[in-house]
Short mmCIF file of C-alpha atoms in Angstrom, two decimals:
data_model
loop_
_atom_site.label_atom_id
_atom_site.label_comp_id
_atom_site.label_asym_id
_atom_site.label_seq_id
_atom_site.Cartn_x
_atom_site.Cartn_y
_atom_site.Cartn_z
CA MET E 139 -0.01 0.17 -0.06
CA GLY E 140 2.74 2.54 0.90
CA GLU E 141 4.75 1.56 -2.46
CA LYS E 142 4.98 4.46 -5.19
CA LEU E 143 3.90 3.53 -8.53
CA SER E 144 6.65 4.36 -11.16
CA PRO E 145 5.31 6.35 -14.16
CA SER E 146 4.01 3.98 -17.08
CA PRO E 147 4.93 4.75 -20.54
CA SER E 148 1.52 5.88 -21.26
CA THR E 149 1.77 8.77 -18.75
CA PRO E 150 2.73 12.37 -19.79
CA ALA E 151 5.66 12.25 -17.93
CA ALA E 152 7.11 9.16 -20.01
CA GLN E 153 5.83 11.06 -23.35
CA THR E 154 7.94 14.11 -22.39
CA SER E 155 11.39 14.25 -23.44
CA SER E 156 14.46 16.41 -23.33
CA PRO E 157 15.12 18.81 -26.05
CA SER E 158 18.42 17.05 -26.92
CA ALA E 159 16.35 13.96 -27.44
CA LYS E 160 13.71 15.81 -29.65
CA GLN E 161 17.01 17.17 -31.63
CA ALA E 162 18.40 13.58 -31.73
CA THR E 163 15.07 12.01 -32.95
CA GLY E 164 14.46 14.90 -35.54
CA THR E 165 17.70 14.40 -37.09
CA GLU E 166 16.94 10.66 -37.62
CA VAL E 167 13.55 11.50 -39.04
CA SER E 168 15.42 14.17 -41.40
CA LYS E 169 17.86 11.51 -42.34
CA GLU E 170 15.46 8.91 -43.25
CA LYS E 171 13.20 11.00 -45.42
CA PRO E 172 15.57 11.11 -48.37
CA ARG E 173 15.75 7.45 -48.39
CA GLN E 174 12.06 7.19 -48.45
CA ARG E 175 11.78 9.54 -51.49
CA ARG E 176 14.48 7.93 -53.20
CA ASN E 177 12.91 4.62 -52.64
CA SER E 178 9.64 6.10 -54.04
CA LYS E 179 11.32 7.28 -57.13
CA GLU E 180 13.25 3.84 -57.86
CA GLU E 181 9.43 2.29 -57.38
CA LYS E 182 8.06 4.57 -59.75
CA GLN E 183 10.70 4.06 -62.53
CA THR E 184 10.13 0.22 -62.12
CA THR E 185 6.61 0.40 -62.16
CA ARG E 186 7.04 2.66 -65.47
CA SER E 187 9.12 -0.05 -66.88
CA LYS E 188 6.98 -2.65 -65.96
CA LYS E 189 4.11 -0.75 -67.68
CA SER E 190 5.91 0.18 -70.88
CA PRO E 191 5.61 -2.55 -73.43
CA GLN E 192 9.04 -4.40 -74.60
CA LEU E 193 9.69 -6.90 -77.16
CA GLN E 194 10.79 -10.03 -75.39
CA GLN E 195 13.61 -12.02 -76.91
CA PRO E 196 12.39 -15.43 -77.86
CA PRO E 197 14.20 -18.50 -76.93
CA ASN E 198 16.45 -20.30 -78.94
CA ASP E 199 14.53 -23.21 -80.05
CA HIS E 200 15.19 -25.69 -82.98
CA ASP E 201 13.55 -23.50 -85.49
CA ARG E 202 15.35 -20.20 -84.53
CA LEU E 203 18.85 -21.85 -84.85
CA LYS E 204 18.04 -21.73 -88.68
CA ARG E 205 19.42 -18.38 -88.89
CA LYS E 206 19.01 -16.39 -92.25
CA SER E 207 21.92 -14.93 -94.11
CA VAL E 208 22.36 -11.50 -95.26
CA ILE E 209 24.35 -12.73 -98.47
CA ILE E 210 21.42 -14.99 -99.50
CA ALA E 211 19.03 -12.39 -98.97
CA TYR E 212 20.70 -10.02 -101.32
CA VAL E 213 21.32 -12.77 -103.90
CA LEU E 214 17.59 -13.67 -103.78
CA TRP E 215 16.82 -9.87 -103.92
CA LEU E 216 19.02 -9.48 -107.08
CA PHE E 217 17.61 -12.34 -109.09
CA GLY E 218 14.10 -12.49 -107.89
CA GLY E 219 13.57 -9.38 -105.82
CA LEU E 220 10.90 -7.90 -108.26
CA PHE E 221 8.74 -11.03 -107.23
CA GLY E 222 9.38 -10.84 -103.51
CA VAL E 223 11.67 -13.86 -103.37
CA HIS E 224 13.83 -12.42 -100.88
CA LEU E 225 10.91 -11.11 -98.70
CA PHE E 226 9.61 -14.79 -98.53
CA TYR E 227 12.86 -15.89 -97.53
CA LEU E 228 12.80 -13.62 -94.78
CA ARG E 229 9.33 -14.75 -93.60
CA GLN E 230 7.76 -11.48 -94.69
CA ASP E 231 4.81 -13.38 -96.77
CA ARG E 232 2.52 -10.49 -96.86
CA ARG E 233 4.77 -7.99 -98.19
CA ALA E 234 6.27 -10.89 -100.64
CA PHE E 235 2.77 -11.14 -101.97
CA ILE E 236 2.46 -7.34 -102.55
CA TRP E 237 5.74 -7.37 -104.42
CA TRP E 238 4.73 -10.29 -106.44
CA CYS E 239 1.63 -8.60 -107.57
CA THR E 240 2.97 -5.38 -108.37
CA LEU E 241 6.66 -6.26 -109.39
CA GLY E 242 7.99 -4.66 -106.49
CA PHE E 243 5.87 -1.49 -107.27
CA SER E 244 7.58 -1.32 -110.65
CA GLY E 245 10.90 -1.45 -109.15
CA ILE E 246 10.88 1.32 -106.63
CA GLY E 247 10.22 -0.76 -103.67
CA TRP E 248 12.59 -3.45 -104.88
CA LEU E 249 15.44 -0.70 -104.93
CA ALA E 250 14.24 0.44 -101.47
CA ASP E 251 14.89 -3.05 -100.04
CA VAL E 252 18.71 -2.67 -100.70
CA VAL E 253 18.79 -0.57 -97.58
CA GLN E 254 16.28 -2.29 -95.60
CA ILE E 255 17.33 -6.05 -95.88
CA PRO E 256 20.32 -6.04 -92.98
CA SER E 257 17.59 -4.64 -90.77
CA MET E 258 14.98 -7.49 -91.99
CA VAL E 259 17.53 -10.21 -91.28
CA ARG E 260 18.12 -9.01 -87.92
CA ASP E 261 14.40 -8.79 -87.43
CA CYS E 262 13.94 -12.47 -88.65
CA ASN E 263 16.72 -13.87 -86.71
CA ASP E 264 15.56 -11.97 -83.39
CA GLU E 265 19.15 -10.73 -82.86
CA PRO E 266 19.83 -9.01 -79.48
CA ARG E 267 20.61 -5.68 -81.34
CA PHE E 268 17.31 -5.63 -83.14
CA VAL E 269 15.40 -6.27 -79.75
CA GLU E 270 17.46 -3.44 -78.11
CA GLU E 271 16.80 -1.05 -80.93
CA PHE E 272 13.07 -1.95 -80.99
CA ASN E 273 12.65 -1.60 -77.29
CA ALA E 274 14.31 1.83 -77.54
CA LYS E 275 11.67 2.92 -80.14
CA LEU E 276 8.94 1.57 -77.88
CA ARG E 277 10.08 3.72 -74.84
CA THR E 278 10.22 6.65 -77.28
CA ASN E 279 6.88 6.02 -79.10
CA ASN E 280 3.75 4.51 -77.46
CA LYS E 281 2.53 3.85 -81.32
CA PRO E 282 4.61 3.49 -84.58
CA PRO E 283 5.54 6.93 -85.94
CA PHE E 284 4.02 8.03 -89.38
CA SER E 285 6.03 6.65 -92.27
CA THR E 286 5.51 8.54 -95.65
CA GLY E 287 6.67 5.49 -97.59
CA ARG E 288 4.46 3.13 -95.63
CA PHE E 289 1.54 5.37 -96.04
CA LEU E 290 1.85 5.82 -99.86
CA LEU E 291 2.42 2.12 -100.16
CA ALA E 292 -0.82 1.40 -98.33
CA ILE E 293 -2.76 3.98 -100.59
CA MET E 294 -1.21 2.46 -103.83
CA THR E 295 -2.11 -1.06 -102.66
CA GLY E 296 -5.76 -0.38 -101.84
CA TYR E 297 -5.99 1.40 -104.96
CA TRP E 298 -4.74 -1.16 -107.31
CA TRP E 299 -6.56 -3.89 -105.44
CA GLY E 300 -9.83 -2.01 -105.92
CA GLN E 301 -9.29 -1.07 -109.40
CA LEU E 302 -8.57 -4.96 -110.02
CA VAL E 303 -11.78 -5.95 -108.59
CA SER E 304 -13.78 -3.07 -110.57
CA LEU E 305 -12.20 -4.56 -113.76
CA ALA E 306 -13.14 -7.92 -113.00
CA ILE E 307 -16.82 -7.22 -112.49
CA PRO E 308 -18.84 -7.81 -115.52
CA GLN E 309 -19.91 -4.88 -117.42
CA ALA E 310 -22.83 -6.56 -119.32
CA VAL E 311 -25.59 -9.07 -118.36
CA PHE E 312 -24.09 -12.53 -118.13
CA PHE E 313 -26.31 -15.63 -117.41
CA GLY E 314 -29.20 -13.53 -117.01
CA VAL E 315 -27.74 -11.66 -114.05
CA ASP E 316 -26.82 -7.95 -113.83
CA TRP E 317 -23.71 -8.11 -111.79
CA GLY E 318 -23.48 -4.55 -110.90
CA PHE E 319 -24.15 -5.24 -107.18
CA LEU E 320 -20.42 -6.74 -106.97
CA HIS E 321 -19.27 -3.10 -107.19
CA TRP E 322 -20.02 -3.00 -103.35
CA VAL E 323 -17.11 -5.28 -103.06
CA ILE E 324 -14.56 -2.52 -104.14
CA PRO E 325 -14.44 -0.87 -100.84
CA PHE E 326 -13.59 -4.13 -99.13
CA SER E 327 -10.74 -4.73 -101.58
CA VAL E 328 -9.20 -1.10 -100.96
CA ALA E 329 -9.51 -1.74 -97.27
CA LEU E 330 -7.83 -5.11 -97.23
CA GLY E 331 -4.98 -3.80 -99.37
CA VAL E 332 -4.49 -0.93 -96.75
CA TRP E 333 -4.74 -3.37 -93.92
CA THR E 334 -2.36 -5.80 -95.52
CA VAL E 335 0.31 -3.24 -95.80
CA GLY E 336 -0.30 -1.98 -92.34
CA ASN E 337 0.03 -5.36 -90.87
CA THR E 338 3.60 -6.20 -92.37
CA GLY E 339 6.92 -6.06 -90.17
CA ARG E 340 6.51 -5.03 -86.30
CA GLU E 341 3.30 -3.05 -87.01
CA LYS E 342 -0.40 -4.35 -86.83
CA GLY E 343 -3.82 -2.95 -86.64
CA VAL E 344 -7.48 -4.17 -86.88
CA LEU E 345 -9.47 -4.23 -90.15
CA TRP E 346 -12.85 -2.48 -89.31
CA HIS E 347 -11.59 1.00 -88.89
CA CYS E 348 -10.14 1.38 -92.39
CA LEU E 349 -13.19 -0.82 -93.65
CA VAL E 350 -15.68 1.55 -92.34
CA THR E 351 -13.83 4.54 -93.64
CA SER E 352 -13.65 2.83 -97.08
CA TYR E 353 -17.41 2.35 -97.34
CA VAL E 354 -18.09 5.91 -96.04
CA SER E 355 -15.90 7.18 -98.87
CA TYR E 356 -17.18 4.99 -101.36
CA LEU E 357 -20.51 7.20 -101.37
CA SER E 358 -18.29 9.95 -102.90
CA ARG E 359 -18.43 8.14 -106.31
CA TYR E 360 -22.10 9.40 -106.37
CA VAL E 361 -20.88 12.93 -106.14
CA ILE E 362 -17.56 12.76 -108.02
CA MET E 363 -18.05 11.20 -111.53
CA GLU E 364 -14.33 10.83 -112.29
CA GLN E 365 -13.38 7.25 -111.28
CA GLU E 366 -9.82 7.95 -110.51
CA TYR E 367 -10.82 10.76 -108.15
CA TRP E 368 -13.07 8.93 -105.80
CA PHE E 369 -10.88 5.85 -105.93
CA THR E 370 -7.84 8.01 -104.58
CA ILE E 371 -10.29 9.53 -101.82
CA MET E 372 -11.43 6.22 -100.91
CA ALA E 373 -7.80 4.67 -100.55
CA PHE E 374 -6.42 7.89 -98.87
CA CYS E 375 -9.11 7.93 -96.23
CA SER E 376 -8.87 4.24 -95.59
CA ALA E 377 -5.01 4.47 -95.23
CA LEU E 378 -5.43 7.55 -92.90
CA ALA E 379 -7.96 5.84 -90.52
CA PHE E 380 -5.76 3.02 -90.16
CA ASP E 381 -2.87 5.01 -89.51
CA HIS E 382 -4.43 7.09 -86.72
CA LEU E 383 -7.14 4.67 -85.17
CA SER E 384 -5.72 1.16 -85.77
CA LYS E 385 -1.91 1.16 -85.94
CA GLU E 386 -0.12 -0.28 -83.04
CA TRP E 387 3.16 -2.06 -82.35
CA ASN E 388 3.30 -5.72 -82.92
CA LEU E 389 4.89 -7.29 -79.74
CA GLU E 390 3.92 -10.96 -80.46
CA VAL E 391 6.64 -13.08 -81.23
CA PRO E 392 5.89 -14.40 -84.78
CA LYS E 393 5.20 -18.01 -85.17
CA LYS E 394 7.66 -20.08 -87.25
CA LYS E 395 5.18 -21.63 -89.90
CA HIS E 396 6.06 -24.51 -91.98
CA PHE E 397 7.38 -23.89 -95.41
CA THR E 398 4.52 -25.77 -97.02
CA LYS E 399 1.77 -23.92 -95.13
CA ARG E 400 3.27 -20.55 -96.15
CA LEU E 401 3.68 -21.57 -99.75
CA ALA E 402 0.07 -23.03 -99.77
CA LYS E 403 -1.35 -19.79 -98.51
CA LEU E 404 0.62 -17.74 -100.84
CA THR E 405 -0.57 -20.04 -103.65
CA ALA E 406 -4.05 -19.77 -102.64
CA ALA E 407 -3.81 -15.84 -102.56
CA ALA E 408 -2.14 -16.04 -106.10
CA ILE E 409 -5.04 -17.99 -107.56
CA ILE E 410 -7.55 -15.34 -106.37
CA TYR E 411 -5.60 -12.72 -107.93
CA LEU E 412 -4.69 -14.49 -111.20
CA SER E 413 -8.67 -15.37 -111.20
CA LEU E 414 -9.69 -11.69 -110.96
CA TRP E 415 -7.40 -11.10 -113.93
CA GLY E 416 -9.01 -14.01 -115.71
CA ALA E 417 -12.55 -12.52 -115.00
CA PHE E 418 -11.45 -9.22 -116.48
CA MET E 419 -9.89 -10.66 -119.74
CA TYR E 420 -13.16 -13.14 -120.15
CA PHE E 421 -16.01 -10.80 -119.28
CA ASN E 422 -14.67 -7.28 -120.31
CA GLY E 423 -11.66 -8.20 -122.46
CA THR E 424 -11.54 -7.71 -126.32
CA ILE E 425 -9.27 -9.27 -129.15
CA THR E 426 -8.53 -7.73 -132.49
CA ASP E 427 -9.03 -10.10 -135.58
CA SER E 428 -7.01 -10.14 -138.74
CA GLU E 429 -9.28 -7.36 -140.12
CA GLY E 430 -8.95 -5.14 -137.43
CA ASP E 431 -12.24 -5.71 -135.73
CA GLU E 432 -12.73 -5.95 -132.07
CA VAL E 433 -14.27 -9.15 -130.69
CA PRO E 434 -15.24 -9.91 -127.02
CA VAL E 435 -13.19 -12.46 -125.36
CA HIS E 436 -16.24 -14.50 -124.32
CA GLU E 437 -17.64 -14.58 -127.80
CA ALA E 438 -14.22 -15.67 -129.25
CA VAL E 439 -13.97 -18.51 -126.64
CA TYR E 440 -17.47 -19.81 -127.54
CA ASN E 441 -16.69 -19.64 -131.28
CA PHE E 442 -13.46 -21.45 -130.52
CA ILE E 443 -15.08 -24.21 -128.75
CA LYS E 444 -17.48 -24.74 -131.61
CA SER E 445 -14.65 -24.61 -134.17
CA PRO E 446 -13.55 -27.72 -136.20
CA TRP E 447 -10.28 -27.39 -134.89
CA TRP E 448 -11.14 -27.84 -131.20
CA THR E 449 -13.61 -30.85 -132.27
CA ASP E 450 -10.74 -32.58 -133.99
CA LEU E 451 -8.51 -31.96 -130.87
CA LYS E 452 -11.10 -33.57 -128.60
CA GLN E 453 -11.43 -36.25 -130.75
CA THR E 454 -7.61 -37.07 -130.92
CA LEU E 455 -7.61 -36.87 -127.19
CA TYR E 456 -10.42 -39.28 -126.91
CA ASP E 457 -8.71 -41.61 -129.29
CA THR E 458 -5.34 -41.28 -127.59
CA LEU E 459 -7.20 -42.31 -124.19
CA GLN E 460 -8.81 -45.32 -125.88
CA PHE E 461 -5.37 -46.45 -127.19
CA ALA E 462 -3.69 -46.05 -123.81
CA LYS E 463 -6.35 -48.32 -122.18
CA HIS E 464 -5.60 -51.06 -124.42
CA HIS E 465 -1.91 -50.55 -125.14
CA GLY E 466 -0.62 -48.72 -122.18
CA TRP E 467 0.82 -45.12 -121.73
CA ALA E 468 4.26 -46.49 -122.74
CA GLU E 469 3.02 -47.43 -126.19
CA VAL E 470 1.42 -44.04 -126.42
CA TRP E 471 4.63 -42.11 -125.65
CA LYS E 472 6.43 -44.17 -128.19
CA GLN E 473 3.85 -43.18 -130.85
CA ILE E 474 4.12 -39.49 -129.72
CA VAL E 475 8.02 -39.67 -129.99
CA ASP E 476 7.82 -41.40 -133.48
CA SER E 477 5.44 -38.72 -134.64
CA MET E 478 7.78 -35.98 -133.54
CA ASP E 479 10.53 -37.54 -135.95
CA ALA E 480 13.12 -36.87 -133.27
CA ASP E 481 15.74 -38.69 -135.34
CA GLY E 482 14.69 -37.02 -138.62
CA GLU E 483 13.90 -40.33 -140.40
CA GLN E 484 10.56 -39.48 -141.82
CA ASN E 485 11.98 -36.14 -143.10
CA ALA E 486 14.89 -38.06 -144.82
CA TYR E 487 12.55 -40.11 -146.60
CA LYS E 488 10.47 -37.31 -147.94
CA VAL E 489 13.70 -35.47 -149.18
CA LEU E 490 15.10 -38.55 -150.73
CA GLY E 491 11.71 -39.35 -152.28
CA ILE E 492 11.65 -43.02 -150.93
CA THR E 493 9.59 -45.09 -148.54
CA ALA E 494 10.39 -46.76 -145.40
CA THR E 495 10.50 -50.09 -147.06
CA ALA E 496 13.82 -49.15 -148.93
CA SER E 497 16.93 -51.33 -148.25
CA GLN E 498 20.14 -49.87 -147.30
CA ASN E 499 21.81 -50.61 -150.59
CA GLU E 500 19.02 -48.58 -152.43
CA ILE E 501 19.55 -45.79 -150.03
CA ASN E 502 23.29 -45.74 -150.63
CA THR E 503 23.07 -45.83 -154.25
CA LEU E 504 20.36 -42.94 -154.32
CA CYS E 505 22.46 -40.76 -152.13
CA ARG E 506 25.38 -41.07 -154.55
CA ASN E 507 23.61 -40.30 -157.57
CA LEU E 508 21.78 -37.36 -155.92
CA SER E 509 25.13 -36.00 -154.51
CA LYS E 510 26.48 -36.11 -158.16
CA GLU E 511 23.57 -34.47 -159.81
CA THR E 512 22.92 -31.70 -157.28
CA HIS E 513 26.46 -30.91 -156.59
CA PRO E 514 26.79 -26.94 -156.46
CA ASP E 515 29.97 -26.94 -158.61
CA LYS E 516 27.77 -28.10 -161.69
CA VAL E 517 25.88 -24.82 -161.49
CA LYS E 518 27.18 -22.04 -163.57
CA ASP E 519 24.67 -19.29 -162.78
CA GLU E 520 25.62 -17.48 -159.70
CA SER E 521 21.73 -16.58 -158.95
CA LYS E 522 20.95 -20.25 -158.75
CA ARG E 523 24.05 -21.51 -156.79
CA ARG E 524 22.50 -20.57 -153.37
CA ALA E 525 19.52 -22.64 -153.87
CA ALA E 526 21.72 -25.48 -155.33
CA GLU E 527 24.00 -25.47 -152.04
CA GLU E 528 20.80 -25.62 -150.00
CA ARG E 529 19.59 -28.58 -151.81
CA PHE E 530 23.10 -30.35 -151.80
CA MET E 531 23.24 -29.93 -147.87
CA GLU E 532 19.67 -31.13 -147.46
CA ILE E 533 20.31 -34.40 -149.34
CA GLN E 534 23.54 -35.02 -147.24
CA GLN E 535 21.81 -34.50 -144.04
CA ALA E 536 19.14 -36.69 -144.95
CA CYS E 537 21.43 -39.43 -145.96
CA GLU E 538 23.34 -38.92 -142.68
CA ALA E 539 20.23 -39.22 -140.79
CA LEU E 540 19.21 -42.55 -142.61
CA SER E 541 22.75 -44.21 -142.06
CA LYS E 542 22.32 -43.28 -138.30
CA THR E 543 19.01 -45.29 -138.05
CA ARG E 544 20.19 -48.23 -140.27
CA ARG E 545 19.93 -50.82 -137.49
CA LYS E 546 16.36 -49.71 -136.37
CA ARG E 547 15.11 -49.99 -139.97
CA ARG E 548 16.85 -53.33 -140.29
CA GLN E 549 14.79 -54.52 -137.18
CA ARG E 550 11.78 -53.08 -138.43
CA ASN E 551 11.79 -54.56 -141.84
CA LYS E 552 12.73 -58.12 -140.40
CA LYS E 553 9.45 -57.93 -138.26
CA SER E 554 7.59 -56.98 -141.30
CA ASP E 555 9.00 -59.65 -143.29
CA GLU E 556 8.22 -62.30 -140.49
CA LEU E 557 4.51 -60.90 -140.49
#
């Protein structure tokens, strides 16, 4: 009961401290504040670096060990660059197809690839240097910057594909159908061309922005009657919409597709492209006959099918198939080779004026007599000497051809005698 209670830490006496203690604690707090600020700045920088997109370097799997060569790329560019062979080698299939359709944009894009091939090879090989350069672009630009060359390429590709579809649409009524409604496919082809260019390399974007813009600007054809003008407006607006609304960086690691799959896709695209050209030639093309009159191609094809030449050709093909069923294709090939007169035997008989049943002695005697009769030295007239020399050489070649086929004729005549 008589004990004195010591002041607890919660009492005011315990909370009060000396001025020296306050100064000490103040200095400690002041020393700790800069550390907290530094830590907060570092955390912000790390969070920013985490939020900013980066191109990750893919693992070195088996497919990526097949590195592309700059030398091979330049060789393919030199001999097949107009058809996009070097771009197909560097796995830029969409750009290769565009180059194939336009022959490297008449050589302009082909020449521009001289400078871009080393960078494309580094991109294809996923080299660390390219990854660092690309990440530097990502830190500088949130979206791909505007490129004049790429923008013009998108406009020209969209314009060209739209024109091709327009040319392929029949202008007249075929099979009882007016095909004018297919003109609404033109804006889609324009947008598809713009989108294809925009999705090459390390850039990508969606289709619907340029597609909607293309269809809206397509309505200008009802105001502007010149086709070249409203086509240009449509391609320009579509490319502008893609560049401002759809374009973004492509950070995905490209999948290494098999060669056959890539080639099959490009082949299918090439078939569609050539089919459009075929439709243009058949429905809207014309040919000029010997008298200078223009005949539509579809009428010319119809008349050709009804012509006697085509009828005889069909009959010949039918007879060939029937002959092959009974004797085999080996015998058919033998007949074809014989009809081609590859060894010159049939022509030699015609030149010498004899038949295939002539013996070798008869042929030798005839060759000696004709050589004496047609020798150019016997011709005194200079104007006729040239013709005599040609006739003499023709006889000599015929005799030489028959001497080479002597054994074959002997076997053939022997078989005929046995029969």
